[in-house]
GROMACS .gro file of C-alpha atoms in nm:
model
  487
    1MET     CA    1  -4.909  19.529   9.618
    2GLU     CA    2  -4.920  19.483   9.994
    3ILE     CA    3  -4.606  19.411  10.192
    4ASN     CA    4  -4.774  19.104  10.344
    5ASP     CA    5  -4.790  18.942  10.002
    6LEU     CA    6  -4.412  18.941   9.971
    7THR     CA    7  -4.175  18.657  10.042
    8GLN     CA    8  -3.894  18.706  10.288
    9ALA     CA    9  -3.645  18.780  10.008
   10GLU     CA   10  -3.884  19.028   9.848
   11GLN     CA   11  -3.948  19.200  10.182
   12GLU     CA   12  -3.575  19.252  10.221
   13VAL     CA   13  -3.556  19.414   9.877
   14TRP     CA   14  -3.867  19.624   9.949
   15ARG     CA   15  -3.725  19.761  10.274
   16ALA     CA   16  -3.387  19.845  10.116
   17PHE     CA   17  -3.536  20.034   9.820
   18PRO     CA   18  -3.640  20.365   9.984
   19LEU     CA   19  -3.305  20.388  10.164
   20GLY     CA   20  -3.102  20.315   9.852
   21ASP     CA   21  -2.940  20.017  10.023
   22SER     CA   22  -2.805  19.711   9.841
   23VAL     CA   23  -2.929  19.358   9.895
   24ASP     CA   24  -2.685  19.076   9.820
   25PHE     CA   25  -2.813  18.717   9.822
   26ARG     CA   26  -2.486  18.561   9.709
   27THR     CA   27  -2.332  18.289   9.921
   28ALA     CA   28  -1.985  18.341   9.774
   29PRO     CA   29  -1.832  18.619   9.563
   30ASP     CA   30  -1.724  18.375   9.291
   31GLU     CA   31  -2.034  18.162   9.261
   32ASP     CA   32  -2.153  18.061   8.913
   33ILE     CA   33  -2.457  18.269   8.825
   34ALA     CA   34  -2.538  18.031   8.537
   35LEU     CA   35  -2.665  17.788   8.804
   36GLY     CA   36  -2.924  18.041   8.917
   37GLY     CA   37  -3.206  17.827   8.781
   38ASP     CA   38  -3.154  17.597   9.080
   39TRP     CA   39  -3.171  17.867   9.348
   40GLY     CA   40  -3.445  17.824   9.604
   41PRO     CA   41  -3.717  18.058   9.743
   42GLU     CA   42  -3.468  18.234   9.970
   43ARG     CA   43  -3.318  18.401   9.660
   44ILE     CA   44  -3.623  18.430   9.432
   45VAL     CA   45  -3.765  18.775   9.359
   46ARG     CA   46  -4.065  18.811   9.133
   47ALA     CA   47  -4.034  19.050   8.839
   48GLU     CA   48  -4.368  19.209   8.928
   49VAL     CA   49  -4.228  19.310   9.266
   50LEU     CA   50  -3.931  19.482   9.107
   51ARG     CA   51  -4.162  19.654   8.861
   52ALA     CA   52  -4.386  19.782   9.141
   53LEU     CA   53  -4.084  19.916   9.329
   54VAL     CA   54  -3.930  20.118   9.045
   55LEU     CA   55  -4.267  20.253   8.928
   56ASN     CA   56  -4.438  20.331   9.260
   57GLY     CA   57  -4.218  20.213   9.543
   58PRO     CA   58  -4.208  20.360   9.895
   59GLN     CA   59  -4.009  20.679   9.953
   60GLU     CA   60  -3.812  20.789  10.257
   61ALA     CA   61  -3.771  21.157  10.332
   62GLY     CA   62  -3.413  21.271  10.290
   63GLU     CA   63  -3.309  20.948  10.115
   64ILE     CA   64  -3.242  20.866   9.748
   65ALA     CA   65  -3.428  20.551   9.656
   66SER     CA   66  -3.266  20.294   9.426
   67LEU     CA   67  -3.311  19.932   9.331
   68SER     CA   68  -2.985  19.753   9.402
   69VAL     CA   69  -2.998  19.374   9.413
   70ALA     CA   70  -2.726  19.113   9.367
   71GLY     CA   71  -2.744  18.734   9.348
   72ALA     CA   72  -3.122  18.706   9.302
   73ARG     CA   73  -3.321  18.488   9.070
   74VAL     CA   74  -3.577  18.703   8.890
   75VAL     CA   75  -3.880  18.497   8.794
   76GLY     CA   76  -4.141  18.619   8.551
   77MET     CA   77  -4.101  18.892   8.291
   78LEU     CA   78  -3.962  19.226   8.407
   79ASP     CA   79  -4.181  19.441   8.182
   80LEU     CA   80  -4.090  19.810   8.190
   81GLN     CA   81  -4.188  19.906   7.838
   82TYR     CA   82  -4.254  20.281   7.797
   83ALA     CA   83  -4.184  20.335   8.167
   84THR     CA   84  -4.009  20.642   8.307
   85ILE     CA   85  -3.794  20.539   8.601
   86ASP     CA   86  -3.634  20.804   8.817
   87HIS     CA   87  -3.428  20.563   9.027
   88PRO     CA   88  -3.106  20.378   8.946
   89VAL     CA   89  -3.171  20.014   8.862
   90ARG     CA   90  -2.887  19.778   8.955
   91LEU     CA   91  -2.952  19.405   8.911
   92ARG     CA   92  -2.602  19.262   8.931
   93ASN     CA   93  -2.510  18.892   8.949
   94CYS     CA   94  -2.876  18.805   8.893
   95TYR     CA   95  -3.033  18.518   8.703
   96PHE     CA   96  -3.333  18.604   8.484
   97ASP     CA   97  -3.582  18.337   8.385
   98GLU     CA   98  -3.734  18.551   8.109
   99VAL     CA   99  -3.618  18.827   7.877
  100PRO     CA  100  -3.655  19.170   8.046
  101ARG     CA  101  -3.833  19.436   7.842
  102PHE     CA  102  -3.722  19.799   7.846
  103TYR     CA  103  -3.863  19.901   7.509
  104ALA     CA  104  -3.889  20.285   7.481
  105SER     CA  105  -3.831  20.321   7.855
  106ARG     CA  106  -3.636  20.601   8.020
  107LEU     CA  107  -3.397  20.534   8.307
  108ARG     CA  108  -3.134  20.718   8.506
  109GLU     CA  109  -2.898  20.419   8.515
  110LEU     CA  110  -2.923  20.048   8.433
  111ASN     CA  111  -2.671  19.795   8.561
  112LEU     CA  112  -2.701  19.429   8.461
  113SER     CA  113  -2.335  19.341   8.513
  114GLU     CA  114  -2.235  18.978   8.572
  115SER     CA  115  -2.593  18.863   8.531
  116VAL     CA  116  -2.724  18.575   8.320
  117LEU     CA  117  -3.015  18.659   8.091
  118PRO     CA  118  -3.202  18.481   7.810
  119GLY     CA  119  -3.180  18.806   7.612
  120LEU     CA  120  -3.271  19.173   7.640
  121THR     CA  121  -3.536  19.382   7.465
  122ALA     CA  122  -3.454  19.752   7.491
  123HIS     CA  123  -3.523  19.913   7.154
  124ALA     CA  124  -3.538  20.293   7.169
  125MET     CA  125  -3.449  20.290   7.538
  126ARG     CA  126  -3.310  20.611   7.682
  127VAL     CA  127  -3.055  20.610   7.962
  128ASP     CA  128  -2.956  20.943   8.113
  129GLY     CA  129  -2.645  20.792   8.270
  130VAL     CA  130  -2.457  20.474   8.181
  131LEU     CA  131  -2.566  20.126   8.078
  132ARG     CA  132  -2.354  19.856   8.238
  133MET     CA  133  -2.354  19.496   8.118
  134THR     CA  134  -1.998  19.404   8.213
  135ARG     CA  135  -1.929  19.029   8.224
  136SER     CA  136  -2.295  18.956   8.156
  137ARG     CA  137  -2.397  18.636   7.979
  138PHE     CA  138  -2.680  18.644   7.730
  139ARG     CA  139  -2.836  18.329   7.587
  140GLY     CA  140  -3.043  18.520   7.337
  141VAL     CA  141  -3.056  18.839   7.132
  142VAL     CA  142  -2.966  19.176   7.286
  143ARG     CA  143  -3.184  19.441   7.122
  144LEU     CA  144  -3.065  19.798   7.172
  145ALA     CA  145  -3.151  19.940   6.830
  146GLY     CA  146  -3.225  20.311   6.845
  147ALA     CA  147  -3.120  20.334   7.210
  148LYS     CA  148  -2.989  20.667   7.339
  149ILE     CA  149  -2.730  20.641   7.612
  150ALA     CA  150  -2.600  20.970   7.747
  151GLY     CA  151  -2.294  20.812   7.905
  152SER     CA  152  -2.096  20.500   7.818
  153LEU     CA  153  -2.208  20.149   7.731
  154PHE     CA  154  -2.004  19.890   7.922
  155MET     CA  155  -1.992  19.534   7.789
  156GLU     CA  156  -1.642  19.421   7.887
  157SER     CA  157  -1.595  19.043   7.890
  158SER     CA  158  -1.963  18.980   7.820
  159GLU     CA  159  -2.088  18.687   7.616
  160ILE     CA  160  -2.377  18.671   7.372
  161ILE     CA  161  -2.475  18.333   7.230
  162ALA     CA  162  -2.801  18.290   7.039
  163PRO     CA  163  -2.752  17.978   6.823
  164ASP     CA  164  -3.108  17.974   6.688
  165ALA     CA  165  -3.137  18.347   6.620
  166GLU     CA  166  -3.212  18.456   6.265
  167GLU     CA  167  -3.123  18.818   6.343
  168PRO     CA  168  -2.813  18.996   6.477
  169VAL     CA  169  -2.732  18.884   6.829
  170LEU     CA  170  -2.626  19.235   6.936
  171GLN     CA  171  -2.836  19.511   6.782
  172LEU     CA  172  -2.704  19.863   6.821
  173ASN     CA  173  -2.811  19.997   6.484
  174GLN     CA  174  -2.919  20.363   6.495
  175ALA     CA  175  -2.810  20.380   6.860
  176ALA     CA  176  -2.653  20.699   6.996
  177ILE     CA  177  -2.388  20.666   7.267
  178GLY     CA  178  -2.275  20.989   7.432
  179ASP     CA  179  -1.939  20.856   7.548
  180ASP     CA  180  -1.753  20.528   7.489
  181LEU     CA  181  -1.862  20.182   7.382
  182ARG     CA  182  -1.640  19.964   7.599
  183ALA     CA  183  -1.656  19.599   7.502
  184ALA     CA  184  -1.303  19.466   7.546
  185GLY     CA  185  -1.307  19.088   7.579
  186LEU     CA  186  -1.660  19.057   7.436
  187ARG     CA  187  -1.751  18.715   7.293
  188THR     CA  188  -2.030  18.683   7.040
  189HIS     CA  189  -2.163  18.403   6.821
  190GLY     CA  190  -2.354  18.585   6.552
  191GLN     CA  191  -2.367  18.931   6.399
  192ILE     CA  192  -2.310  19.261   6.576
  193ARG     CA  193  -2.509  19.532   6.400
  194LEU     CA  194  -2.387  19.891   6.442
  195SER     CA  195  -2.518  20.035   6.116
  196GLY     CA  196  -2.620  20.397   6.149
  197ALA     CA  197  -2.501  20.420   6.509
  198SER     CA  198  -2.306  20.713   6.650
  199VAL     CA  199  -2.048  20.708   6.928
  200ALA     CA  200  -1.923  21.037   7.067
  201GLY     CA  201  -1.623  20.870   7.227
  202SER     CA  202  -1.432  20.558   7.122
  203VAL     CA  203  -1.522  20.195   7.054
  204ASN     CA  204  -1.310  19.937   7.234
  205PHE     CA  205  -1.328  19.584   7.095
  206ASN     CA  206  -0.979  19.481   7.209
  207THR     CA  207  -0.923  19.109   7.284
  208THR     CA  208  -1.270  19.020   7.158
  209HIS     CA  209  -1.372  18.695   6.992
  210LEU     CA  210  -1.641  18.765   6.737
  211SER     CA  211  -1.763  18.461   6.546
  212ASN     CA  212  -2.002  18.442   6.255
  213PRO     CA  213  -1.816  18.233   5.993
  214GLY     CA  214  -1.922  18.307   5.637
  215GLY     CA  215  -2.134  18.602   5.747
  216SER     CA  216  -2.098  18.941   5.909
  217ALA     CA  217  -1.923  18.951   6.244
  218ILE     CA  218  -1.964  19.331   6.259
  219ASP     CA  219  -2.196  19.522   6.029
  220ALA     CA  220  -2.125  19.890   6.094
  221GLU     CA  221  -2.236  20.058   5.773
  222VAL     CA  222  -2.230  20.442   5.802
  223LEU     CA  223  -2.120  20.418   6.165
  224VAL     CA  224  -1.994  20.750   6.305
  225VAL     CA  225  -1.724  20.744   6.573
  226GLU     CA  226  -1.569  21.066   6.699
  227GLY     CA  227  -1.278  20.884   6.863
  228ASN     CA  228  -1.104  20.553   6.784
  229ILE     CA  229  -1.217  20.202   6.702
  230LEU     CA  230  -0.979  19.965   6.878
  231LEU     CA  231  -0.984  19.605   6.762
  232ARG     CA  232  -0.644  19.494   6.888
  233GLN     CA  233  -0.553  19.134   6.974
  234ALA     CA  234  -0.896  19.029   6.856
  235ARG     CA  235  -1.012  18.721   6.670
  236VAL     CA  236  -1.281  18.782   6.411
  237GLU     CA  237  -1.441  18.500   6.213
  238GLY     CA  238  -1.658  18.655   5.946
  239TRP     CA  239  -1.641  18.993   5.775
  240VAL     CA  240  -1.611  19.335   5.932
  241GLY     CA  241  -1.827  19.586   5.744
  242LEU     CA  242  -1.748  19.958   5.769
  243ARG     CA  243  -1.893  20.078   5.441
  244GLY     CA  244  -1.944  20.453   5.449
  245ALA     CA  245  -1.830  20.476   5.812
  246ARG     CA  246  -1.671  20.794   5.948
  247ILE     CA  247  -1.399  20.737   6.207
  248ALA     CA  248  -1.231  21.057   6.320
  249GLY     CA  249  -0.949  20.883   6.502
  250ARG     CA  250  -0.781  20.547   6.452
  251LEU     CA  251  -0.913  20.214   6.329
  252ASP     CA  252  -0.660  19.990   6.500
  253LEU     CA  253  -0.653  19.624   6.390
  254SER     CA  254  -0.304  19.554   6.528
  255TYR     CA  255  -0.224  19.202   6.651
  256SER     CA  256  -0.565  19.078   6.535
  257THR     CA  257  -0.670  18.778   6.328
  258LEU     CA  258  -0.927  18.853   6.057
  259SER     CA  259  -1.062  18.543   5.890
  260ASN     CA  260  -1.330  18.504   5.624
  261PRO     CA  261  -1.182  18.265   5.364
  262GLY     CA  262  -1.333  18.278   5.018
  263SER     CA  263  -1.477  18.625   5.061
  264SER     CA  264  -1.389  18.968   5.200
  265ALA     CA  265  -1.270  19.001   5.559
  266LEU     CA  266  -1.269  19.382   5.581
  267LEU     CA  267  -1.510  19.601   5.385
  268ALA     CA  268  -1.442  19.972   5.430
  269SER     CA  269  -1.540  20.112   5.091
  270SER     CA  270  -1.632  20.483   5.093
  271ALA     CA  271  -1.521  20.508   5.456
  272THR     CA  272  -1.348  20.816   5.596
  273ILE     CA  273  -1.082  20.718   5.849
  274GLY     CA  274  -0.820  20.924   6.030
  275GLU     CA  275  -0.573  20.636   6.064
  276LEU     CA  276  -0.596  20.270   5.965
  277TRP     CA  277  -0.350  20.037   6.138
  278LEU     CA  278  -0.289  19.684   6.009
  279ARG     CA  279   0.030  19.560   6.171
  280GLU     CA  280   0.188  19.283   6.377
  281SER     CA  281  -0.080  19.043   6.259
  282PRO     CA  282  -0.099  18.726   6.050
  283PRO     CA  283  -0.205  18.780   5.687
  284VAL     CA  284  -0.572  18.860   5.656
  285GLU     CA  285  -0.768  18.552   5.545
  286GLY     CA  286  -1.001  18.703   5.290
  287GLY     CA  287  -1.010  19.019   5.084
  288VAL     CA  288  -0.967  19.378   5.202
  289VAL     CA  289  -1.200  19.624   5.028
  290LEU     CA  290  -1.098  19.991   5.044
  291ARG     CA  291  -1.267  20.123   4.731
  292SER     CA  292  -1.324  20.501   4.742
  293ALA     CA  293  -1.208  20.518   5.105
  294GLN     CA  294  -1.031  20.829   5.235
  295ILE     CA  295  -0.757  20.766   5.489
  296ASP     CA  296  -0.516  21.020   5.631
  297VAL     CA  297  -0.253  20.777   5.764
  298LEU     CA  298  -0.240  20.418   5.636
  299LEU     CA  299  -0.018  20.200   5.854
  300LEU     CA  300   0.000  19.881   5.655
  301GLU     CA  301   0.271  19.620   5.688
  302PRO     CA  302   0.322  19.422   5.364
  303GLN     CA  303   0.313  19.085   5.540
  304VAL     CA  304  -0.041  19.153   5.665
  305VAL     CA  305  -0.183  19.220   5.317
  306PRO     CA  306  -0.408  18.935   5.200
  307GLY     CA  307  -0.402  18.767   4.861
  308GLN     CA  308  -0.667  19.001   4.726
  309VAL     CA  309  -0.737  19.370   4.778
  310TYR     CA  310  -0.967  19.625   4.616
  311LEU     CA  311  -0.813  19.972   4.598
  312THR     CA  312  -1.004  20.154   4.325
  313SER     CA  313  -1.022  20.529   4.409
  314LEU     CA  314  -0.860  20.477   4.750
  315VAL     CA  315  -0.705  20.805   4.872
  316TYR     CA  316  -0.447  20.827   5.150
  317THR     CA  317  -0.203  21.098   5.255
  318SER     CA  318   0.081  20.896   5.405
  319LEU     CA  319   0.176  20.529   5.396
  320ILE     CA  320   0.384  20.382   5.675
  321PRO     CA  321   0.614  20.211   5.753
  322HIS     CA  322   0.848  20.316   5.475
  323GLU     CA  323   0.913  20.007   5.265
  324PRO     CA  324   1.095  19.947   4.934
  325ALA     CA  325   0.869  19.995   4.635
  326GLU     CA  326   0.896  19.627   4.540
  327ARG     CA  327   0.722  19.522   4.864
  328ARG     CA  328   0.436  19.766   4.811
  329LEU     CA  329   0.388  19.685   4.443
  330THR     CA  330   0.292  19.328   4.528
  331MET     CA  331  -0.026  19.462   4.688
  332LEU     CA  332  -0.120  19.654   4.374
  333GLU     CA  333  -0.068  19.344   4.162
  334GLN     CA  334  -0.320  19.158   4.384
  335ASP     CA  335  -0.600  19.406   4.319
  336GLY     CA  336  -0.918  19.215   4.244
  337ASP     CA  337  -1.027  19.492   4.007
  338GLY     CA  338  -0.726  19.428   3.785
  339TYR     CA  339  -0.511  19.714   3.666
  340VAL     CA  340  -0.605  20.026   3.869
  341PRO     CA  341  -0.400  20.329   3.754
  342HIS     CA  342  -0.516  20.540   4.049
  343ALA     CA  343  -0.362  20.295   4.295
  344TYR     CA  344  -0.020  20.338   4.135
  345GLU     CA  345  -0.056  20.715   4.138
  346GLN     CA  346  -0.144  20.711   4.508
  347LEU     CA  347   0.155  20.495   4.594
  348ALA     CA  348   0.393  20.707   4.386
  349GLY     CA  349   0.253  21.022   4.549
  350ALA     CA  350   0.308  20.877   4.896
  351TYR     CA  351   0.674  20.810   4.813
  352ARG     CA  352   0.721  21.159   4.668
  353ARG     CA  353   0.579  21.318   4.983
  354THR     CA  354   0.846  21.139   5.185
  355GLY     CA  355   1.118  21.253   4.941
  356ASP     CA  356   1.186  20.907   4.797
  357ASP     CA  357   1.183  20.997   4.428
  358PHE     CA  358   1.361  20.676   4.330
  359ALA     CA  359   1.080  20.463   4.474
  360ALA     CA  360   0.821  20.690   4.313
  361ARG     CA  361   0.984  20.637   3.971
  362ARG     CA  362   0.995  20.264   4.036
  363VAL     CA  363   0.618  20.266   4.095
  364GLN     CA  364   0.557  20.470   3.781
  365LEU     CA  365   0.764  20.227   3.579
  366ALA     CA  366   0.567  19.934   3.722
  367LYS     CA  367   0.248  20.116   3.628
  368GLN     CA  368   0.357  20.144   3.263
  369ARG     CA  369   0.453  19.777   3.253
  370ARG     CA  370   0.116  19.678   3.402
  371LEU     CA  371  -0.060  19.899   3.149
  372ARG     CA  372   0.134  19.734   2.869
  373GLY     CA  373  -0.029  19.402   2.953
  374THR     CA  374  -0.373  19.551   2.885
  375LEU     CA  375  -0.286  19.684   2.538
  376PRO     CA  376  -0.324  19.517   2.197
  377ARG     CA  377  -0.027  19.319   2.071
  378TYR     CA  378   0.100  19.586   1.831
  379ALA     CA  379   0.097  19.847   2.107
  380ARG     CA  380   0.278  19.613   2.340
  381VAL     CA  381   0.570  19.591   2.097
  382TRP     CA  382   0.619  19.965   2.117
  383GLY     CA  383   0.595  19.939   2.496
  384TYR     CA  384   0.871  19.680   2.507
  385VAL     CA  385   1.089  19.911   2.296
  386GLN     CA  386   1.030  20.201   2.534
  387ASP     CA  387   1.098  19.980   2.834
  388ALA     CA  388   1.420  19.834   2.692
  389THR     CA  389   1.557  20.167   2.576
  390VAL     CA  390   1.479  20.419   2.847
  391GLY     CA  391   1.247  20.242   3.093
  392TYR     CA  392   0.950  20.448   2.974
  393GLY     CA  393   1.149  20.763   3.046
  394PHE     CA  394   1.198  20.685   3.414
  395ARG     CA  395   1.551  20.554   3.352
  396PRO     CA  396   1.707  20.822   3.131
  397LEU     CA  397   2.063  20.705   3.196
  398ARG     CA  398   1.981  20.391   3.003
  399ALA     CA  399   1.932  20.611   2.693
  400CYS     CA  400   2.282  20.750   2.740
  401GLY     CA  401   2.419  20.396   2.737
  402TRP     CA  402   2.236  20.315   2.415
  403LEU     CA  403   2.349  20.640   2.253
  404LEU     CA  404   2.711  20.586   2.350
  405SER     CA  405   2.701  20.228   2.221
  406LEU     CA  406   2.550  20.333   1.889
  407LEU     CA  407   2.792  20.624   1.867
  408ALA     CA  408   3.084  20.388   1.913
  409ILE     CA  409   2.952  20.146   1.648
  410GLY     CA  410   2.890  20.422   1.395
  411SER     CA  411   3.219  20.596   1.463
  412VAL     CA  412   3.421  20.277   1.413
  413ALA     CA  413   3.224  20.170   1.104
  414TYR     CA  414   3.246  20.505   0.928
  415GLY     CA  415   3.601  20.567   1.051
  416LEU     CA  416   3.713  20.251   0.871
  417HIS     CA  417   3.510  20.324   0.557
  418HIS     CA  418   3.447  20.692   0.490
  419PRO     CA  419   3.130  20.768   0.291
  420HIS     CA  420   3.191  20.958  -0.027
  421ALA     CA  421   3.129  21.332  -0.041
  422LEU     CA  422   2.830  21.456  -0.240
  423LYS     CA  423   3.018  21.773  -0.346
  424PRO     CA  424   3.388  21.711  -0.290
  425SER     CA  425   3.481  22.073  -0.350
  426GLU     CA  426   3.235  22.201  -0.086
  427ALA     CA  427   3.240  21.916   0.167
  428PRO     CA  428   3.390  21.977   0.511
  429HIS     CA  429   3.653  21.752   0.658
  430PHE     CA  430   3.489  21.415   0.736
  431ASN     CA  431   3.462  21.330   1.107
  432PRO     CA  432   3.315  20.983   1.181
  433VAL     CA  433   3.207  21.079   1.536
  434PHE     CA  434   3.014  21.390   1.435
  435TYR     CA  435   2.876  21.215   1.131
  436THR     CA  436   2.730  20.945   1.358
  437LEU     CA  437   2.593  21.212   1.593
  438ASP     CA  438   2.423  21.377   1.295
  439LEU     CA  439   2.251  21.049   1.219
  440LEU     CA  440   2.148  20.979   1.580
  441LEU     CA  441   2.025  21.322   1.687
  442PRO     CA  442   1.712  21.423   1.491
  443VAL     CA  443   1.729  21.794   1.569
  444ILE     CA  444   2.093  21.891   1.605
  445SER     CA  445   2.301  21.912   1.284
  446PHE     CA  446   2.680  21.928   1.252
  447GLY     CA  447   2.672  21.955   0.872
  448GLN     CA  448   2.812  21.605   0.817
  449GLU     CA  449   2.499  21.412   0.716
  450GLU     CA  450   2.415  21.653   0.431
  451ALA     CA  451   2.768  21.644   0.292
  452PHE     CA  452   2.838  21.270   0.283
  453ALA     CA  453   2.643  20.969   0.153
  454PRO     CA  454   2.733  20.612   0.254
  455ALA     CA  455   2.695  20.322   0.014
  456GLY     CA  456   2.609  19.954   0.044
  457TRP     CA  457   2.539  19.816   0.386
  458TYR     CA  458   2.682  20.135   0.543
  459GLN     CA  459   2.375  20.310   0.408
  460TYR     CA  460   2.152  20.061   0.589
  461LEU     CA  461   2.355  20.125   0.901
  462ALA     CA  462   2.279  20.495   0.860
  463TYR     CA  463   1.907  20.418   0.831
  464ALA     CA  464   1.923  20.209   1.148
  465LEU     CA  465   2.100  20.488   1.337
  466ILE     CA  466   1.843  20.744   1.224
  467ILE     CA  467   1.548  20.523   1.330
  468THR     CA  468   1.696  20.433   1.670
  469GLY     CA  469   1.786  20.796   1.725
  470TRP     CA  470   1.425  20.901   1.670
  471ILE     CA  471   1.301  20.624   1.904
  472LEU     CA  472   1.543  20.725   2.178
  473ALA     CA  473   1.462  21.093   2.139
  474THR     CA  474   1.084  21.030   2.143
  475THR     CA  475   1.092  20.810   2.451
  476VAL     CA  476   1.324  21.045   2.637
  477VAL     CA  477   1.104  21.347   2.566
  478THR     CA  478   0.791  21.150   2.662
  479GLY     CA  479   0.946  21.032   2.986
  480VAL     CA  480   1.076  21.376   3.082
  481THR     CA  481   0.740  21.534   3.005
  482ARG     CA  482   0.562  21.274   3.217
  483THR     CA  483   0.803  21.320   3.507
  484VAL     CA  484   0.778  21.699   3.500
  485SER     CA  485   0.398  21.686   3.487
  486ARG     CA  486   0.389  21.454   3.791
  487GLN     CA  487   0.601  21.701   3.988
   0.00000   0.00000   0.00000
């Protein structure tokens, strides 16, 4: 392309390129780039001119060439598919008429910050530095699937709206980011796909507004993040999918609103997470699925828990903040999978690790009561007996109360009406207290029961004391055995 074929605006860009200078066509720092479609020839730069510059532009000895343009209207398609570009490309505050194509290209740096674009096609693109799209506005799909970015990806306060798209509006599936994904304040209308992506740093989605009601707002299946995922003070309409994800640091959902009524709002089954924070937020609208997830620290405030959770095979080391068992048990009762014994064991274990044995026993008792509801009617009767007598062995002092009450009844009854001796000449002196103890305790013998035989209704009283004694002894032994085995 000859220099004489260029417009005045294009000549200015052409002359600045070999020197690495910037060209700024803006008339005011705060002008609305969305009105770029009305800009005249003085700010129009053809895409073919930009392509010719970055592929075979003039060089200046001793200077580092770069394409740095601000406030231009780029007409035509900027087609750099498969290209290898050794110069930084900075097209800030620009208005693009057509979707730029960077498919399978390789660049040192790409900066599209504060620009307005109808979309971006950059599958399998490789950037040796950083990719900047801060405060950019996209009116179509952003395709970065399989991209490899050595540095960070910047998308702070950007907006992606593609109302007619039948695919995810932001595609980062299988992408590899060598540092952080910084997208605080991002606004999207459609799905963000991060499935199979890897981020060596952290993901920052703080203060975002992600909207895809009834569908997936974020689909990040088997995502790998070496740092944190921050989703604080965010508003998410649709579900967040983290199935099989591995997050070495913290998944922080503090102060955020998760809403997907009628379905699940957070799906993190089989995920491995260092810390999961759900706090200082309104109750999640929709279910929370944590089946088979492994979490080191679970920071979960009871008031944030939604009406339905799925906790089958969830494993966590510590549960904070420390709350009374009654407040935590409500969550287990809302499990959509019904009675999940493992969930009770996990909660009891968390309390034992903090030294709160009373709360741990309370959870174990609740577990037995929940189990009772799943048993046949005849088995439930025996469960009610165990619960009323000794609280399934987790309230042994209750057995002492029953024993003392029965001891008092038997002692008074047999003290007022002594049973007759079977062998008067060999019988020991009758003692109503020890006689009652002989009836109640199935193992210990004081020699009273064998020597005396009650008659009439006193004999039926003896039968009742023997039966209740066996019940109390059986439940106490069962409860103690269970408690010891848990320790």
